[in-house]
Tab-separated table of C-alpha atoms in Angstrom:
chain	number	residue	atom	x	y	z
A	960	GLN	CA	-24.403	43.094	11.461
A	961	SER	CA	-26.110	46.170	12.829
A	962	ALA	CA	-24.154	49.352	13.439
A	963	LEU	CA	-22.922	50.148	16.886
A	964	THR	CA	-25.042	52.759	18.705
A	965	GLN	CA	-23.584	56.129	19.460
A	966	PRO	CA	-25.253	59.349	20.621
A	967	ALA	CA	-26.041	61.632	17.739
A	968	SER	CA	-24.488	64.643	19.326
A	969	VAL	CA	-22.384	65.678	22.378
A	970	SER	CA	-21.370	69.145	23.354
A	971	GLY	CA	-19.166	70.928	25.865
A	972	SER	CA	-17.445	74.148	26.689
A	973	PRO	CA	-13.764	74.712	26.160
A	974	GLY	CA	-11.670	73.047	28.884
A	975	GLN	CA	-14.462	70.639	29.895
A	976	SER	CA	-14.463	66.809	29.486
A	977	ILE	CA	-16.917	64.919	27.403
A	978	THR	CA	-17.532	61.178	26.975
A	979	ILE	CA	-18.970	59.394	23.852
A	980	SER	CA	-20.438	55.995	24.272
A	981	CYS	CA	-20.481	53.155	21.761
A	982	THR	CA	-22.834	50.294	22.437
A	983	GLY	CA	-22.553	46.998	20.714
A	984	THR	CA	-23.295	43.439	21.623
A	985	TYR	CA	-21.610	40.494	23.292
A	986	SER	CA	-20.566	39.356	19.812
A	987	ASP	CA	-18.464	42.378	19.068
A	988	ILE	CA	-17.478	44.863	21.708
A	989	GLY	CA	-18.367	42.311	24.522
A	990	THR	CA	-15.995	39.778	23.171
A	991	TYR	CA	-13.097	41.548	21.341
A	992	ASN	CA	-10.653	44.224	22.611
A	993	SER	CA	-10.545	45.665	19.121
A	994	VAL	CA	-12.401	48.750	19.491
A	995	SER	CA	-11.146	51.885	17.586
A	996	TRP	CA	-12.113	55.437	17.467
A	997	TYR	CA	-11.875	57.857	14.544
A	998	GLN	CA	-12.153	61.694	14.329
A	999	GLN	CA	-13.339	63.200	11.073
A	1000	HIS	CA	-13.316	66.768	10.314
A	1001	PRO	CA	-15.682	68.117	7.536
A	1002	GLY	CA	-14.479	67.100	4.054
A	1003	LYS	CA	-11.587	65.083	5.460
A	1004	ALA	CA	-10.906	61.445	5.720
A	1005	PRO	CA	-11.321	59.720	9.220
A	1006	LYS	CA	-8.277	59.745	11.415
A	1007	LEU	CA	-7.478	56.881	13.884
A	1008	ILE	CA	-7.274	58.288	17.400
A	1009	ILE	CA	-7.713	55.187	19.653
A	1010	TYR	CA	-7.098	51.516	18.796
A	1011	ASP	CA	-7.478	48.277	20.781
A	1012	VAL	CA	-9.781	50.060	23.253
A	1013	THR	CA	-7.250	52.233	25.051
A	1014	ASN	CA	-4.186	52.813	22.826
A	1015	ARG	CA	-3.295	56.064	21.150
A	1016	PRO	CA	-1.366	56.094	17.793
A	1017	SER	CA	1.791	58.165	17.884
A	1018	GLY	CA	1.141	61.862	17.607
A	1019	VAL	CA	-2.470	61.677	18.982
A	1020	SER	CA	-3.068	63.991	21.978
A	1021	ASN	CA	-3.343	62.399	25.387
A	1022	ARG	CA	-6.518	64.395	25.853
A	1023	PHE	CA	-8.107	61.418	24.077
A	1024	SER	CA	-8.684	58.306	26.114
A	1025	GLY	CA	-10.638	55.178	25.519
A	1026	SER	CA	-12.237	52.471	27.858
A	1027	LYS	CA	-14.615	49.573	27.715
A	1028	SER	CA	-17.157	47.988	30.006
A	1029	GLY	CA	-19.256	45.024	28.936
A	1030	ASN	CA	-20.755	45.660	25.572
A	1031	THR	CA	-20.059	49.496	25.640
A	1032	ALA	CA	-16.896	51.388	24.754
A	1033	SER	CA	-16.292	55.039	25.589
A	1034	LEU	CA	-14.121	57.791	24.294
A	1035	THR	CA	-13.365	60.679	26.658
A	1036	ILE	CA	-12.031	64.040	25.417
A	1037	SER	CA	-10.571	66.053	28.215
A	1038	GLY	CA	-9.615	69.743	28.035
A	1039	LEU	CA	-12.095	70.222	25.164
A	1040	GLN	CA	-10.775	72.515	22.421
A	1041	ALA	CA	-12.234	74.173	19.403
A	1042	ASP	CA	-10.364	71.939	17.016
A	1043	ASP	CA	-12.012	68.921	18.636
A	1044	GLU	CA	-15.287	69.707	16.838
A	1045	GLY	CA	-16.215	67.194	14.189
A	1046	ASP	CA	-17.655	63.721	13.887
A	1047	PHE	CA	-16.438	60.759	15.924
A	1048	TYR	CA	-16.934	57.069	14.994
A	1049	CYS	CA	-16.282	53.897	16.937
A	1050	SER	CA	-15.588	50.575	15.239
A	1051	SER	CA	-15.216	46.976	16.493
A	1052	TYR	CA	-13.978	43.677	15.191
A	1053	THR	CA	-16.840	41.093	15.055
A	1054	GLY	CA	-15.066	37.854	14.357
A	1055	THR	CA	-17.582	36.974	11.634
A	1056	ASP	CA	-17.468	37.089	7.863
A	1057	THR	CA	-18.340	40.671	8.126
A	1058	PRO	CA	-15.423	41.373	10.353
A	1059	TYR	CA	-15.825	45.095	11.013
A	1060	VAL	CA	-18.662	47.262	12.127
A	1061	PHE	CA	-18.804	51.031	12.656
A	1062	GLY	CA	-20.810	53.129	15.050
A	1063	THR	CA	-23.555	55.502	14.003
A	1064	GLY	CA	-21.364	58.542	14.575
A	1065	THR	CA	-21.370	61.342	17.012
A	1066	THR	CA	-21.126	65.055	16.211
A	1067	VAL	CA	-19.116	66.936	18.883
A	1068	THR	CA	-19.843	70.639	19.197
A	1069	VAL	CA	-17.655	73.021	21.356
A	1070	LEU	CA	-19.818	75.764	22.761
B	1396	GLU	CA	5.132	58.435	5.722
B	1397	GLU	CA	2.272	56.078	4.907
B	1398	GLN	CA	0.196	57.136	2.036
B	1399	LEU	CA	-2.886	55.742	0.298
B	1400	VAL	CA	-4.267	57.352	-2.937
B	1401	GLU	CA	-7.534	56.204	-4.374
B	1402	SER	CA	-8.696	56.789	-7.934
B	1403	GLY	CA	-11.251	55.571	-10.411
B	1404	GLY	CA	-14.393	57.184	-8.974
B	1405	GLY	CA	-16.867	59.052	-11.241
B	1406	LEU	CA	-20.450	59.241	-12.453
B	1407	VAL	CA	-21.965	56.041	-13.665
B	1408	GLN	CA	-25.497	55.047	-14.553
B	1409	PRO	CA	-27.507	52.543	-12.468
B	1410	GLY	CA	-26.549	49.025	-13.502
B	1411	GLY	CA	-23.090	50.106	-14.580
B	1412	SER	CA	-19.595	49.340	-13.408
B	1413	LEU	CA	-16.558	50.960	-12.063
B	1414	ARG	CA	-13.157	49.839	-10.869
B	1415	LEU	CA	-11.553	51.695	-8.001
B	1416	SER	CA	-7.866	51.585	-7.368
B	1417	CYS	CA	-5.759	52.429	-4.441
B	1418	VAL	CA	-1.853	52.824	-4.490
B	1419	ALA	CA	-0.021	52.453	-1.220
B	1420	SER	CA	3.433	53.733	-0.231
B	1421	GLY	CA	5.505	54.204	2.929
B	1422	PHE	CA	4.702	50.779	4.357
B	1423	SER	CA	5.079	47.064	3.521
B	1424	PHE	CA	1.874	46.800	1.542
B	1425	SER	CA	2.101	42.939	1.255
B	1426	THR	CA	2.061	42.356	4.824
B	1427	TYR	CA	-1.176	44.115	5.688
B	1428	GLY	CA	-4.846	43.369	5.348
B	1429	MET	CA	-6.610	46.130	3.406
B	1430	ASN	CA	-10.168	47.357	3.462
B	1431	TRP	CA	-12.668	49.541	1.522
B	1432	VAL	CA	-14.956	51.771	3.557
B	1433	ARG	CA	-17.568	54.010	2.164
B	1434	GLN	CA	-19.460	57.088	3.348
B	1435	ALA	CA	-22.701	58.113	1.633
B	1436	PRO	CA	-23.488	61.858	1.412
B	1437	GLY	CA	-24.192	63.134	4.953
B	1438	LYS	CA	-24.116	59.718	6.439
B	1439	GLY	CA	-21.803	57.568	8.604
B	1440	LEU	CA	-18.991	55.133	7.700
B	1441	GLU	CA	-19.878	51.757	6.337
B	1442	TRP	CA	-17.338	48.915	6.046
B	1443	VAL	CA	-17.497	47.457	2.554
B	1444	SER	CA	-14.827	44.823	2.035
B	1445	TYR	CA	-11.586	43.284	3.323
B	1446	ILE	CA	-8.776	41.328	1.724
B	1447	GLY	CA	-6.093	39.425	3.611
B	1448	SER	CA	-2.344	40.047	3.162
B	1449	TYR	CA	-1.048	36.902	1.553
B	1450	ARG	CA	-3.946	34.451	1.576
B	1451	PRO	CA	-6.803	35.296	-0.752
B	1452	THR	CA	-9.229	35.723	2.176
B	1453	THR	CA	-11.905	38.180	1.206
B	1454	PHE	CA	-14.992	39.333	3.074
B	1455	TYR	CA	-17.859	41.628	2.003
B	1456	ALA	CA	-20.730	43.572	3.480
B	1457	ASP	CA	-24.113	42.089	2.773
B	1458	SER	CA	-25.084	45.167	0.897
B	1459	VAL	CA	-22.392	44.622	-1.779
B	1460	LYS	CA	-21.997	40.859	-1.799
B	1461	GLY	CA	-22.196	39.392	-5.175
B	1462	ARG	CA	-21.704	42.739	-6.928
B	1463	PHE	CA	-18.267	43.956	-5.696
B	1464	THR	CA	-14.931	42.154	-5.930
B	1465	ILE	CA	-11.849	43.118	-3.886
B	1466	SER	CA	-8.428	42.286	-5.127
B	1467	ARG	CA	-4.834	43.317	-4.779
B	1468	ASP	CA	-1.553	43.337	-6.515
B	1469	ASN	CA	1.276	43.220	-4.061
B	1470	ALA	CA	4.004	43.763	-6.749
B	1471	LYS	CA	2.324	47.090	-7.531
B	1472	ASN	CA	1.336	47.959	-3.941
B	1473	SER	CA	-2.205	48.348	-5.320
B	1474	LEU	CA	-5.640	47.536	-3.987
B	1475	PHE	CA	-8.714	47.319	-6.250
B	1476	LEU	CA	-12.493	47.287	-5.989
B	1477	GLN	CA	-14.500	46.111	-8.995
B	1478	MET	CA	-18.114	47.321	-8.619
B	1479	ASN	CA	-20.832	45.879	-10.786
B	1480	SER	CA	-24.550	46.318	-11.026
B	1481	LEU	CA	-24.247	49.650	-9.292
B	1482	ARG	CA	-27.210	51.157	-7.555
B	1483	ALA	CA	-28.110	54.634	-6.404
B	1484	GLU	CA	-27.492	53.672	-2.849
B	1485	ASP	CA	-23.781	52.848	-3.739
B	1486	THR	CA	-23.281	56.618	-4.134
B	1487	ALA	CA	-20.527	57.588	-1.641
B	1488	ILE	CA	-16.970	58.541	-1.018
B	1489	TYR	CA	-14.957	55.284	-1.072
B	1490	TYR	CA	-11.897	55.106	1.213
B	1491	CYS	CA	-9.151	52.490	1.119
B	1492	ALA	CA	-7.762	51.843	4.501
B	1493	LYS	CA	-4.755	49.790	5.864
B	1494	ASP	CA	-6.016	47.813	8.735
B	1495	LEU	CA	-8.453	50.573	9.359
B	1496	SER	CA	-5.529	52.539	10.752
B	1497	SER	CA	-4.326	54.596	7.849
B	1498	TRP	CA	-6.779	56.037	5.333
B	1499	GLY	CA	-6.702	57.604	1.895
B	1500	GLN	CA	-8.516	60.721	0.993
B	1501	GLY	CA	-11.206	58.951	-0.874
B	1502	THR	CA	-12.722	58.850	-4.296
B	1503	VAL	CA	-16.296	59.863	-5.083
B	1504	VAL	CA	-18.656	57.404	-6.843
B	1505	THR	CA	-21.954	58.797	-7.981
B	1506	VAL	CA	-24.645	56.410	-9.405
B	1507	SER	CA	-27.323	58.370	-11.208
B	1508	SER	CA	-29.069	58.488	-14.479
């Protein structure tokens, strides 16, 4: 199972919106609505911010939103803040005997 | 509050073995599938292994199949990863994760001579 494809880096100014893409295949993102997004600050564990494509866990800012079209999922961060800097990863269920796959990761920089 | 605490990491020579543990609290451990995920230095996340809640369903990444064994003790709210025939490329932070929703802080495994 190959890793999902994400851009290596995305940047934006405070207050702007940015979107991170996550491209898979019909066998994972294209078939299952089990896409999650994680935020990871340096030296910290990943934190779930979006699950099942569009849902936010309790306590996660509504500035984070998710969507999916075909084999590509997207994470949008609106009203960019300095604390949003870090690495972001997507994941998808695959329905195979290697049931989960992660994206390659995207580093977000706030200019 | 859900909490996952990993332990058992350390420095081991190539070909050696380690057993990682993860103790869970704050949720009904026995009703959730559990995962191990690793992150090599400066690299991205890699799913390693999954074990189902009640049935002994287990899955492994191709990179660890035949060398790693995942298990759990629901009576002790504990998850384990037995790692044998370790290689340099197994060097990573190993996280346990409940359903990939809640994560521990990780334990560091270094494979080096």
